[in-house]
Short mmCIF file of C-alpha atoms in Angstrom, two decimals:
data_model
loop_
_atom_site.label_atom_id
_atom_site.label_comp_id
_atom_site.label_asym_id
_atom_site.label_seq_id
_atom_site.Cartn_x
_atom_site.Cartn_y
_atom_site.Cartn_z
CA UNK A 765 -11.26 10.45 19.90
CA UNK A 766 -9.23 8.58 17.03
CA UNK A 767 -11.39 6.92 14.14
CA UNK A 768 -9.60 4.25 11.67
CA UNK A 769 -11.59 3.63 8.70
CA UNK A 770 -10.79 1.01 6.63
CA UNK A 771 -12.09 -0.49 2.89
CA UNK A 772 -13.22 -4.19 3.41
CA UNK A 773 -11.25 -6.67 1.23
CA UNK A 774 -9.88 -3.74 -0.95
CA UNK A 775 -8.48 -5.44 -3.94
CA UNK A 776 -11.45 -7.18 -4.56
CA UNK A 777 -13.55 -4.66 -3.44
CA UNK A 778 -12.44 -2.59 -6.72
CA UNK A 779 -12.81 -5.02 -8.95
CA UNK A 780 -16.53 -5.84 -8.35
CA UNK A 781 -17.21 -2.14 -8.41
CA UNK A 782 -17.34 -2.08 -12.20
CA UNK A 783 -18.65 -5.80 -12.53
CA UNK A 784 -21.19 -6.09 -10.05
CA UNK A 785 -21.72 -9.82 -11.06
CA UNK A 786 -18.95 -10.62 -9.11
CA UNK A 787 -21.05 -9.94 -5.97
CA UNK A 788 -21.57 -12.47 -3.69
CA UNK A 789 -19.21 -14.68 -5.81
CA UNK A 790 -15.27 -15.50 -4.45
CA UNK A 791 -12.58 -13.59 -5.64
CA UNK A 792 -9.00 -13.32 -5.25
CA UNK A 793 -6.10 -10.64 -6.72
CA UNK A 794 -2.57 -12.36 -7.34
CA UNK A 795 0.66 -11.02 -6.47
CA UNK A 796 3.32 -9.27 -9.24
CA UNK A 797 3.72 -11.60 -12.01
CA UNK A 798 0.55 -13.66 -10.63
CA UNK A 799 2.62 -16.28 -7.94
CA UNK A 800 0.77 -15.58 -4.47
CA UNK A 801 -2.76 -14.96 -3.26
CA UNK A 802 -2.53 -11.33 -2.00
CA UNK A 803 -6.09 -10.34 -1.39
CA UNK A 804 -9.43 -12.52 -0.86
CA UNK A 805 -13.35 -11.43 -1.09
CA UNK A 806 -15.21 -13.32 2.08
CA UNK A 807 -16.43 -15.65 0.08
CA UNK A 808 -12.88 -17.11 -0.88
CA UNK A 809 -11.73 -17.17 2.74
CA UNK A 810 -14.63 -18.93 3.79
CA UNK A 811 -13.14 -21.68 1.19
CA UNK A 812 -10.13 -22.21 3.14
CA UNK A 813 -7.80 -19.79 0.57
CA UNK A 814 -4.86 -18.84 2.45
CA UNK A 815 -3.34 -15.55 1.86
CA UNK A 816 0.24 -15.68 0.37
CA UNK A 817 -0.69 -19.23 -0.82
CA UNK A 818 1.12 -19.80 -4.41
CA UNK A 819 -1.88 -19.99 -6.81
CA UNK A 820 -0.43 -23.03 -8.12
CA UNK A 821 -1.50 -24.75 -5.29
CA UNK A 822 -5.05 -23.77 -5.41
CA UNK A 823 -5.50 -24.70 -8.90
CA UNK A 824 -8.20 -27.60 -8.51
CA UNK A 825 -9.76 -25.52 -5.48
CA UNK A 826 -10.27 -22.16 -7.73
CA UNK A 827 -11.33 -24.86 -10.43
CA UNK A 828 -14.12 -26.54 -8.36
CA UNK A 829 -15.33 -23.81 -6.26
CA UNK A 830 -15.72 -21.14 -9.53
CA UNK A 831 -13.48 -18.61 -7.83
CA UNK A 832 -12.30 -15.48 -9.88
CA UNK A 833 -8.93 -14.77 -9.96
CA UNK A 834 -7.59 -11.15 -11.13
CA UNK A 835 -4.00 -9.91 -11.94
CA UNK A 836 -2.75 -6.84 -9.44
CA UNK A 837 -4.49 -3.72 -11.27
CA UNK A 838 -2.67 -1.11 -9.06
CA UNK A 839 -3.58 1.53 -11.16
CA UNK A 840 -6.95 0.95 -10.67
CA UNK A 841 -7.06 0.18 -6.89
CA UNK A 842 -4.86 3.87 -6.65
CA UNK A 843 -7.39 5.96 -8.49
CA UNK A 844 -9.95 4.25 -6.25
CA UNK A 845 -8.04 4.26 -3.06
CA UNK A 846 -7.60 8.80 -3.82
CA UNK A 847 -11.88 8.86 -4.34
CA UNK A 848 -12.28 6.55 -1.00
CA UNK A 849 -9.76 9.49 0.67
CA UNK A 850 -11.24 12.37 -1.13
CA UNK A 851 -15.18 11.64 0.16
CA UNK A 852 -13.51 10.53 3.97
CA UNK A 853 -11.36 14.05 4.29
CA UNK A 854 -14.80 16.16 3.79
CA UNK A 855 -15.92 14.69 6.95
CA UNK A 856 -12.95 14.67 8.82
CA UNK A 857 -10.24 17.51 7.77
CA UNK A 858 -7.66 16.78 10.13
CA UNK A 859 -7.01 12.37 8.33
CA UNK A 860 -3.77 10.62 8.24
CA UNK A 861 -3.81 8.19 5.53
CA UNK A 862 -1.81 5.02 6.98
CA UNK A 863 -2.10 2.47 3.60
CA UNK A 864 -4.01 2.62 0.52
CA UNK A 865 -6.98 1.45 2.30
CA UNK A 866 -6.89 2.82 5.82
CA UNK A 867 -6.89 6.41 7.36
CA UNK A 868 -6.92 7.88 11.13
CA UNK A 869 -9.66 10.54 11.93
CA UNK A 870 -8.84 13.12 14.31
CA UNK A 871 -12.65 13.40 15.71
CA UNK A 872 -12.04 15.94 18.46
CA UNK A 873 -13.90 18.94 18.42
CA UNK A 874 -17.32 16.81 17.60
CA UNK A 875 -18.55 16.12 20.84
CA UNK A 876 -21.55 18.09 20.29
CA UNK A 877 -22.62 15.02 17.43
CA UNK A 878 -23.77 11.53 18.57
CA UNK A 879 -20.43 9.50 16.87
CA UNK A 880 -22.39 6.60 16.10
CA UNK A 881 -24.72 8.14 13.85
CA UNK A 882 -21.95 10.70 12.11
CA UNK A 883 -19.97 7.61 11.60
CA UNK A 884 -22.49 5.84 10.00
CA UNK A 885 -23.16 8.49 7.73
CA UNK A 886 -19.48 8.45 6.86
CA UNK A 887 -19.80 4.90 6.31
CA UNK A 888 -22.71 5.17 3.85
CA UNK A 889 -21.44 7.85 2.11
CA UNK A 890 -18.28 6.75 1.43
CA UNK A 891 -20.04 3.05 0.16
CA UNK A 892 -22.58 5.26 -1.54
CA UNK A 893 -20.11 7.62 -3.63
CA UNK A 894 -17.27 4.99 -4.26
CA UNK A 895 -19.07 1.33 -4.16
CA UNK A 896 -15.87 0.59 -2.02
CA UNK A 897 -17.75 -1.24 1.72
CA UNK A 898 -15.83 0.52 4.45
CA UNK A 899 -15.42 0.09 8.32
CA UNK A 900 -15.09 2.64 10.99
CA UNK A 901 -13.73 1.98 14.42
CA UNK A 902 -13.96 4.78 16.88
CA UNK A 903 -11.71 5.09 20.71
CA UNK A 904 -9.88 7.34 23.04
CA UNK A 905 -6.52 5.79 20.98
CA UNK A 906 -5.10 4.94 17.43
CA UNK A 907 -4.82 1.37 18.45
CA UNK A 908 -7.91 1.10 20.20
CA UNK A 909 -9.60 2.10 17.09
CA UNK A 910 -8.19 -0.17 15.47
CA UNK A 911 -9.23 -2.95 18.08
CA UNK A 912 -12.51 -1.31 17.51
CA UNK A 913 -12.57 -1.32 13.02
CA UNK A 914 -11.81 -5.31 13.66
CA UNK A 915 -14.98 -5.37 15.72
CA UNK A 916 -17.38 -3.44 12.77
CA UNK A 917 -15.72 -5.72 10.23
CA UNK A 918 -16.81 -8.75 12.12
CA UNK A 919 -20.16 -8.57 13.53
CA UNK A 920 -22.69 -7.11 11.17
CA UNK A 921 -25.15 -5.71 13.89
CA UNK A 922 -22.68 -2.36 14.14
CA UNK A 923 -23.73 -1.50 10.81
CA UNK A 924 -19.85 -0.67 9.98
CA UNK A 925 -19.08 1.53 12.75
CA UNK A 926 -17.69 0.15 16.29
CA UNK A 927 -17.61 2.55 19.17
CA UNK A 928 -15.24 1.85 22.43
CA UNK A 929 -15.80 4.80 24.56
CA UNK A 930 -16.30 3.22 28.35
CA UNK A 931 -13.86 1.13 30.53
CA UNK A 932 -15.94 -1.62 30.19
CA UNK A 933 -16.30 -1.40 26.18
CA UNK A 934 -12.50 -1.66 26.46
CA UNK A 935 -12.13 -4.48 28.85
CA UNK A 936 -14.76 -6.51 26.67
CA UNK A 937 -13.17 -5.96 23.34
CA UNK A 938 -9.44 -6.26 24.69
CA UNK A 939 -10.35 -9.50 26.11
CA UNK A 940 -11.72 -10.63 22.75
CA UNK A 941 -8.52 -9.52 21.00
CA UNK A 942 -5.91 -11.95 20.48
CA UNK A 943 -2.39 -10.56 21.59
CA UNK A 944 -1.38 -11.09 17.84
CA UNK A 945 -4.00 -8.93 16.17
CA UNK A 946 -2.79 -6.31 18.06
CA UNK A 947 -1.37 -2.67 16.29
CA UNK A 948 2.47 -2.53 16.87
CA UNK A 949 2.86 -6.51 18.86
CA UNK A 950 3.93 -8.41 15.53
CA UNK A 951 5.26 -11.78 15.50
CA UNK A 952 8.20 -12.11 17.15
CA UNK A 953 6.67 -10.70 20.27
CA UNK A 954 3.27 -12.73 20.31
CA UNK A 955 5.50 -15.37 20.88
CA UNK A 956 7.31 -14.08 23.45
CA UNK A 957 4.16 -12.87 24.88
CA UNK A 958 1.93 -16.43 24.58
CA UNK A 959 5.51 -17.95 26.18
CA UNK A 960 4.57 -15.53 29.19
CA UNK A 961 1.13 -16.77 29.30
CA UNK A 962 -0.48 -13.52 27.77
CA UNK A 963 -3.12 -14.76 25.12
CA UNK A 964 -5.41 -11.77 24.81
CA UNK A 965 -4.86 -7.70 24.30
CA UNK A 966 -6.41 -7.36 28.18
CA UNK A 967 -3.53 -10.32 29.44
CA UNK A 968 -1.22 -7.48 28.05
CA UNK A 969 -2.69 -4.41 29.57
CA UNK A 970 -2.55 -6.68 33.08
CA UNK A 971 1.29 -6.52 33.07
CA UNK A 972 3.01 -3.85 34.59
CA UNK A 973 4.71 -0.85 33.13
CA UNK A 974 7.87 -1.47 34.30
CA UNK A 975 7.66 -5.51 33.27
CA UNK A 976 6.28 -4.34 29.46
CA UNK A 977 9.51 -1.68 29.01
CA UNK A 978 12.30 -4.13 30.07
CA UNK A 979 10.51 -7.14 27.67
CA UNK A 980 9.72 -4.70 24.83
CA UNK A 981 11.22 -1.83 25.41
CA UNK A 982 9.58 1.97 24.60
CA UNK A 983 7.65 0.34 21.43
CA UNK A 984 6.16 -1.98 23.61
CA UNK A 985 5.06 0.61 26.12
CA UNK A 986 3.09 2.49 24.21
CA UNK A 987 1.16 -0.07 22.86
CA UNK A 988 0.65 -1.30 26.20
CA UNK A 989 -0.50 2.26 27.03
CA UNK A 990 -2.40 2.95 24.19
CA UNK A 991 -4.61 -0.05 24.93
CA UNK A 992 -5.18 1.63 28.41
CA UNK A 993 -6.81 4.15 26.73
CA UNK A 994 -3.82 6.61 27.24
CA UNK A 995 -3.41 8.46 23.96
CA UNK A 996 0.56 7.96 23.18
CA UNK A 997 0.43 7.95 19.14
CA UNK A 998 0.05 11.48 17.63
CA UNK A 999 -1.22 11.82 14.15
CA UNK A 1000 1.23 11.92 11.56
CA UNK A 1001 0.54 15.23 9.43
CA UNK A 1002 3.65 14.66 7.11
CA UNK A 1003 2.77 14.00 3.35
CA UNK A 1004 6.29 13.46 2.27
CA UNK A 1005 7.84 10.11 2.13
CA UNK A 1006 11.00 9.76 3.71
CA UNK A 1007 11.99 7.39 0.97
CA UNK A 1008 10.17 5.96 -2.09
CA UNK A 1009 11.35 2.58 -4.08
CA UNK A 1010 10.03 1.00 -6.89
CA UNK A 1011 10.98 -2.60 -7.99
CA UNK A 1012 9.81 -5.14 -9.41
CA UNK A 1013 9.96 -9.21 -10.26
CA UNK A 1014 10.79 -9.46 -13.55
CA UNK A 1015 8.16 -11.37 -15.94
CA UNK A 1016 10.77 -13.93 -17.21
CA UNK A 1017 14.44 -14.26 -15.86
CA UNK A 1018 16.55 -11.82 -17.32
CA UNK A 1019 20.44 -12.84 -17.79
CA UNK A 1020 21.46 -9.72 -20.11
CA UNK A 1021 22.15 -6.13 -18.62
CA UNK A 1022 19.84 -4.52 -21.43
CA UNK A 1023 16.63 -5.40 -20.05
CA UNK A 1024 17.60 -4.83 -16.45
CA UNK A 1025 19.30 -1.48 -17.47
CA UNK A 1026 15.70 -0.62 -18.80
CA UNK A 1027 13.83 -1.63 -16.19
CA UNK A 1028 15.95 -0.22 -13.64
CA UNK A 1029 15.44 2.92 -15.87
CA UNK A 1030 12.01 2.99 -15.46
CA UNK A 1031 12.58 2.48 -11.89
CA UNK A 1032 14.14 5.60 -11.55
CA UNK A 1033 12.10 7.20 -13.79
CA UNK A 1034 9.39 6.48 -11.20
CA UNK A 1035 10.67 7.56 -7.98
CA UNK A 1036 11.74 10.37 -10.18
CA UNK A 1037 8.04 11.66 -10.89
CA UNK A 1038 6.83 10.79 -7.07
CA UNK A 1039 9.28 12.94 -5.85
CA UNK A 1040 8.23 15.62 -8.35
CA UNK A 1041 4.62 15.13 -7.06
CA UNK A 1042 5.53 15.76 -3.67
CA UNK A 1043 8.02 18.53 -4.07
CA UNK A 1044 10.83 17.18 -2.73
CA UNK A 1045 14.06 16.03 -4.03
CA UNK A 1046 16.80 12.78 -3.03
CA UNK A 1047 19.44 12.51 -1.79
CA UNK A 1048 20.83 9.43 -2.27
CA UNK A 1049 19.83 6.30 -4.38
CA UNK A 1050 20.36 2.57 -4.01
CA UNK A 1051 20.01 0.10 -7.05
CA UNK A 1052 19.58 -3.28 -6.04
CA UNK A 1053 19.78 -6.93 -8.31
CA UNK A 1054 18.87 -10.35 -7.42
CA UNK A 1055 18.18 -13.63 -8.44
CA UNK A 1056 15.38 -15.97 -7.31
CA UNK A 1057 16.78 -17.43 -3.55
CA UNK A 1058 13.80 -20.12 -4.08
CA UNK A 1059 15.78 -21.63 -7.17
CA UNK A 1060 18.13 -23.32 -5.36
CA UNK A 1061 19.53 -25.57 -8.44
CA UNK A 1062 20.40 -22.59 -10.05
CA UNK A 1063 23.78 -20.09 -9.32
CA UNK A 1064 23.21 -17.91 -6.49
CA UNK A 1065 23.60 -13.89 -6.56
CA UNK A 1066 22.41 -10.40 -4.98
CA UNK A 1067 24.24 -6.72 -4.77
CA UNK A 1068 23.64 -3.74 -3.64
CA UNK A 1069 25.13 -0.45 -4.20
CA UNK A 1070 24.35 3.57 -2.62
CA UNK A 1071 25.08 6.78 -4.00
CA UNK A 1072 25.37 9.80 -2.35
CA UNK A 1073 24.21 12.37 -5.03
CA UNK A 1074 26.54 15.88 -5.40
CA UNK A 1075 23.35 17.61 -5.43
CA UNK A 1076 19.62 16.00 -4.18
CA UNK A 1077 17.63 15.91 -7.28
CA UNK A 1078 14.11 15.02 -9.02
CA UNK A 1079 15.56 15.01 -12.48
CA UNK A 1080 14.28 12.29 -13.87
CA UNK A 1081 17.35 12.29 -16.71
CA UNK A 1082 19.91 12.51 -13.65
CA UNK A 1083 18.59 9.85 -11.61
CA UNK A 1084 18.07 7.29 -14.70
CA UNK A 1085 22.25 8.22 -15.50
CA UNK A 1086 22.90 7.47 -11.53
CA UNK A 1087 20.84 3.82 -11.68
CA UNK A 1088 22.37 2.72 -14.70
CA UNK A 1089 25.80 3.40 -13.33
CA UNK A 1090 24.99 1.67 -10.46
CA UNK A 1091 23.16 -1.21 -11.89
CA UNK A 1092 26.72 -1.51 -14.13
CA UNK A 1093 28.69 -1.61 -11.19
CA UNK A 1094 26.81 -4.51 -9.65
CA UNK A 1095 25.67 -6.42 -13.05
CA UNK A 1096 27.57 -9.78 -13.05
CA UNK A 1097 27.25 -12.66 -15.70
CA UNK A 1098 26.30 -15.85 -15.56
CA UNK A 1099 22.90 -15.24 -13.51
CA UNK A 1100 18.94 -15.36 -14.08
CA UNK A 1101 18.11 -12.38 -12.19
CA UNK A 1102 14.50 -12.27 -11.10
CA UNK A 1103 14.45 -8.62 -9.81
CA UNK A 1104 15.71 -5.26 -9.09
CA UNK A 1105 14.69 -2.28 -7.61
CA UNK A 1106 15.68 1.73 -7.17
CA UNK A 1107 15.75 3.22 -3.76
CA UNK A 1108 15.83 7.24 -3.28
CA UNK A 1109 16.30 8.43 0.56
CA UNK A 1110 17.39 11.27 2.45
CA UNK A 1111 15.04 13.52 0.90
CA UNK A 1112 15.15 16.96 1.44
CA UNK A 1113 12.09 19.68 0.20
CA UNK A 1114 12.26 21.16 -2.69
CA UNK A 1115 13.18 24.81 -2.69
CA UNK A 1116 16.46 26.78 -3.38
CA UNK A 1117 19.47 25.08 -3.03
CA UNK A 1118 22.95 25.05 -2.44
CA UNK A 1119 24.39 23.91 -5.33
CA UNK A 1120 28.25 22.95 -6.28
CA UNK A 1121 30.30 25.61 -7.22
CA UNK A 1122 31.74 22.47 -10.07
CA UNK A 1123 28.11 21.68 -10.87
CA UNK A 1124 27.53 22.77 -14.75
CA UNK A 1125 24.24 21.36 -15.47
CA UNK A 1126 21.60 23.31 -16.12
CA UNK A 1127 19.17 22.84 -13.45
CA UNK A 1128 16.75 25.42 -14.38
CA UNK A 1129 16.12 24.40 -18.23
CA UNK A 1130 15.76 20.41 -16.77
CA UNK A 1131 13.25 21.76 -14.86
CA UNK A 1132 11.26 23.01 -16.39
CA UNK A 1133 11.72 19.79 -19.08
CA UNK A 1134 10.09 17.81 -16.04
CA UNK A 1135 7.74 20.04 -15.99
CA UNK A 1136 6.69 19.78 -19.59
CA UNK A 1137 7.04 15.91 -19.56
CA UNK A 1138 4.67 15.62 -16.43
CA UNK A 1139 1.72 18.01 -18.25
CA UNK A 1140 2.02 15.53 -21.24
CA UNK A 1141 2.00 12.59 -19.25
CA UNK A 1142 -1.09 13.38 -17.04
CA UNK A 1143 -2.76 15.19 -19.98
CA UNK A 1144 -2.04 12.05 -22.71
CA UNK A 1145 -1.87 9.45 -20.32
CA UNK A 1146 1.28 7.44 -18.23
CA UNK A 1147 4.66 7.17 -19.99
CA UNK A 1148 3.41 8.84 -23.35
CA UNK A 1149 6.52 11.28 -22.92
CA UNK A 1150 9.68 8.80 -21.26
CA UNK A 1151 13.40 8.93 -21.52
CA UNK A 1152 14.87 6.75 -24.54
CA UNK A 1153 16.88 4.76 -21.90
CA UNK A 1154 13.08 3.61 -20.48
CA UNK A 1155 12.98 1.64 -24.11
CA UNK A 1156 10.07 0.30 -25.47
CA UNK A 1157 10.90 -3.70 -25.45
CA UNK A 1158 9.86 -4.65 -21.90
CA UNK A 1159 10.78 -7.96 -21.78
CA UNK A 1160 11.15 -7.83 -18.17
CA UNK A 1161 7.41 -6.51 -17.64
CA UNK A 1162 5.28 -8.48 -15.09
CA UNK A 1163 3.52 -11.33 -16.01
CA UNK A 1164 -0.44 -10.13 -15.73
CA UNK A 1165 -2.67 -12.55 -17.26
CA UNK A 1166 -6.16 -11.99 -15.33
CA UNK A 1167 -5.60 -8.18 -15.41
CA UNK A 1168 -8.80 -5.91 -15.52
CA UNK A 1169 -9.64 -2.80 -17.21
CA UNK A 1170 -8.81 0.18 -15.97
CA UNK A 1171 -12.17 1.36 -15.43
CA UNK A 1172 -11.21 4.41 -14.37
CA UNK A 1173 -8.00 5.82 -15.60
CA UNK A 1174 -8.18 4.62 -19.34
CA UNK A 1175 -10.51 6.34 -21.91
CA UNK A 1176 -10.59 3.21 -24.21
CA UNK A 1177 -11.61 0.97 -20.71
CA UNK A 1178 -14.45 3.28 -19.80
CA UNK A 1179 -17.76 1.19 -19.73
CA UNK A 1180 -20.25 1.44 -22.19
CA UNK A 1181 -23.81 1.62 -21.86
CA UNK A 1182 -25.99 0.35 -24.81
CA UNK A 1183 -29.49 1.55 -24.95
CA UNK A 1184 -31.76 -0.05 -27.14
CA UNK A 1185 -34.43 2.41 -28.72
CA UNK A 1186 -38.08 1.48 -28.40
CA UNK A 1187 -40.50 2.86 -30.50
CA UNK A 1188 -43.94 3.67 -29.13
CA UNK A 1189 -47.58 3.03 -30.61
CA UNK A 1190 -49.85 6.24 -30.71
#
């Protein structure tokens, strides 16, 4: 049996753990530099709040209804998202985590406990030790379970944990499904499937084999089997990222390279230190620049360019030099660029390597410079050591009016309790 547990209405989930007046009350988190709705509470979907909706748009809505609106705090809803993951793994030690609010449980081996009640308790617990409201759907497949988490979201009498574990709990639920919401359909192919007269999960699972491979190929057939209850869709026990980016819309249009050159620097600097965490080293990088396609009065422009590094790296110093040289080569005048990004693949772990017998630099002393630099960092807090190139201007930072504390991560945003001292008559 799979389990997908999942946080309800994340973003705004964290933010009303450390202001519990916001309970009950509608909130929304904005996109980078605060354009789009990204995230909603209940409360501000039942008022109609679309997600990806401009906030622009919703100004006299937030304004009547007294809707709170918060900034992306993504170091926040990270720290939160790793305690979530920490109390989940002691209950089930073989998890995938999927997103920064969802992980698969590998639940075989407990058929000697009544699932409904362990999951419960995983529910509870998780609530109890994070303040984060989680959901826990439970089936003989990943995507069944997730059929099933939509389920313990929804109806309140499951008491956050939905169970499909018969024939006849899967017909009812799959026929309750719309094709759309399914794991691993997406867009394109609900249409294709609604042209075909297949409306609901259980219209899919009707089709044959043979008719599901030629419309949607070997994708399409596992899904189609998975929702038979035929386990196709192993967990994934890899903890290493194939490839990381980092990017970002600038705050205000940029037109001069020494901005962009420092924010691609920081880019790099980025990917640089992920790697590091998960010992393992690039590759190749990509730097990419672009204006905003939406302005259409204004000039026009995007590039693109990919290195293939002499030797994969994690230097943060070498990969910064690489960006730059790239972001040089595809800089052009004349623009208001709205954002760039860095882009490490083909990475390889890190362990001895082959190096170039023309390679001079001194690997060994830069490493153990990262080293150093990522002690300070996580001792001092983020960015307290960086490379001069990172600067210290950041005039293409986001825009992040409605940003929260960081509750969590930043001594000087810790909450304070005041106690006020009673005396007593004897």
């Amino acid at each position: 049996m799979f389990g997908l547990i999942d946080c309800n209405n994340f973003y705004a989930s964290c933010e009303r753990v450390f202001n519990p007046s916001l309970n009950g009350k509608p909130v929304v988190v904005l996109s980078n530099n605060d354009g789009c709705v990204i995230a909603r509470s209940s409360e501000a979907k039942a008022l109609g709040i679309p997600m990806g909706e401009p906030v622009y748009k919703l100004k006299e809505l937030i304004e009547t209804n007294e809707v709170y609106v918060f900034s992306s705090n993504y170091v926040l809803y990270g720290d939160m998202s790793h305690r979530v993951m920490t109390t989940i793994a002691s209950f089930a030690p073989d998890m995938e985590i999927y997103s920064i609010d969802e992980a698969f449980l590998l639940l075989d081996g407990f058929e000697n406990k009544n699932l409904k009640i362990y999951g419960q308790e995983i529910v509870r617990t998780t609530t109890r030790n994070t303040g984060i409201p989680v959901s826990l759907g439970i089936a003989p497949t990943k995507t069944l379970a997730k059929v099933a988490n939509k389920f313990a979201k929804k109806y309140k009498n499951y008491k956050g944990v939905c169970i499909i574990d018969t024939d006849e709990k899967r017909e009812k639920a799959l026929k309750l499904t719309d094709v759309g919401d399914v794991w691993g359909v997406g867009r394109q192919y609900s249409k294709k499937l609604q042209y075909y007269s297949i409306h609901t999960a259980w219209d899919f699972t009707q089709r044959s084999k043979s008719w599901v491979r030629h419309t949607m190929g070997v994708v399409g057939e596992r899904t189609w089997m998975e929702l038979r209850g035929i386990p196709c869709i192993e967990m994934d026990r890899s903890t290493s990222k194939k490839s990381i980016c980092t990017s970002r819309s600038f705050g205000e249009r940029l037109t001069e390279l020494g901005p962009i050159s420092e924010a691609v620097a920081n880019f790099a600097a980025s990917c640089a230190e992920k790697l590091r965490k998960q010992h393992s080293l690039a590759s190749v990088i990509m730097v990419f620049l672009h204006t905003n396609p939406h302005a259409t009065n204004l000039p026009q422009y995007n590039n693109q360019t990919v290195m293939q590094l002499p030797i994969p790296t994690n230097d943060t110093t070498e990969l910064i030099n690489y960006a730059i040289r790239g972001l040089k080569a595809i800089f052009a005048e004349g623009y208001r660029f709205k954002k760039a990004g860095v882009i490490v693949s083909e990475i390889v772990p890190e362990r001895p390597m082959q190096t170039d017998l023309f390679d001079v630099r001194n690997r060994a002393k830069f490493s153990k410079i990262m080293l150093v630099m990522d002690s300070l960092n996580e001792s001092y807090g983020k960015q307290k050591v960086k490379i001069a190139a990172q600067g210290f201007d950041r005039k293409w930072k986001l825009k992040n009016e409605k940003l929260s504390p960081c509750y969590s991560t930043k001594l000087d945003d810790v909450l304070e309790v005041k106690v006020e001292e009673k005396t007593t008559v004897v």
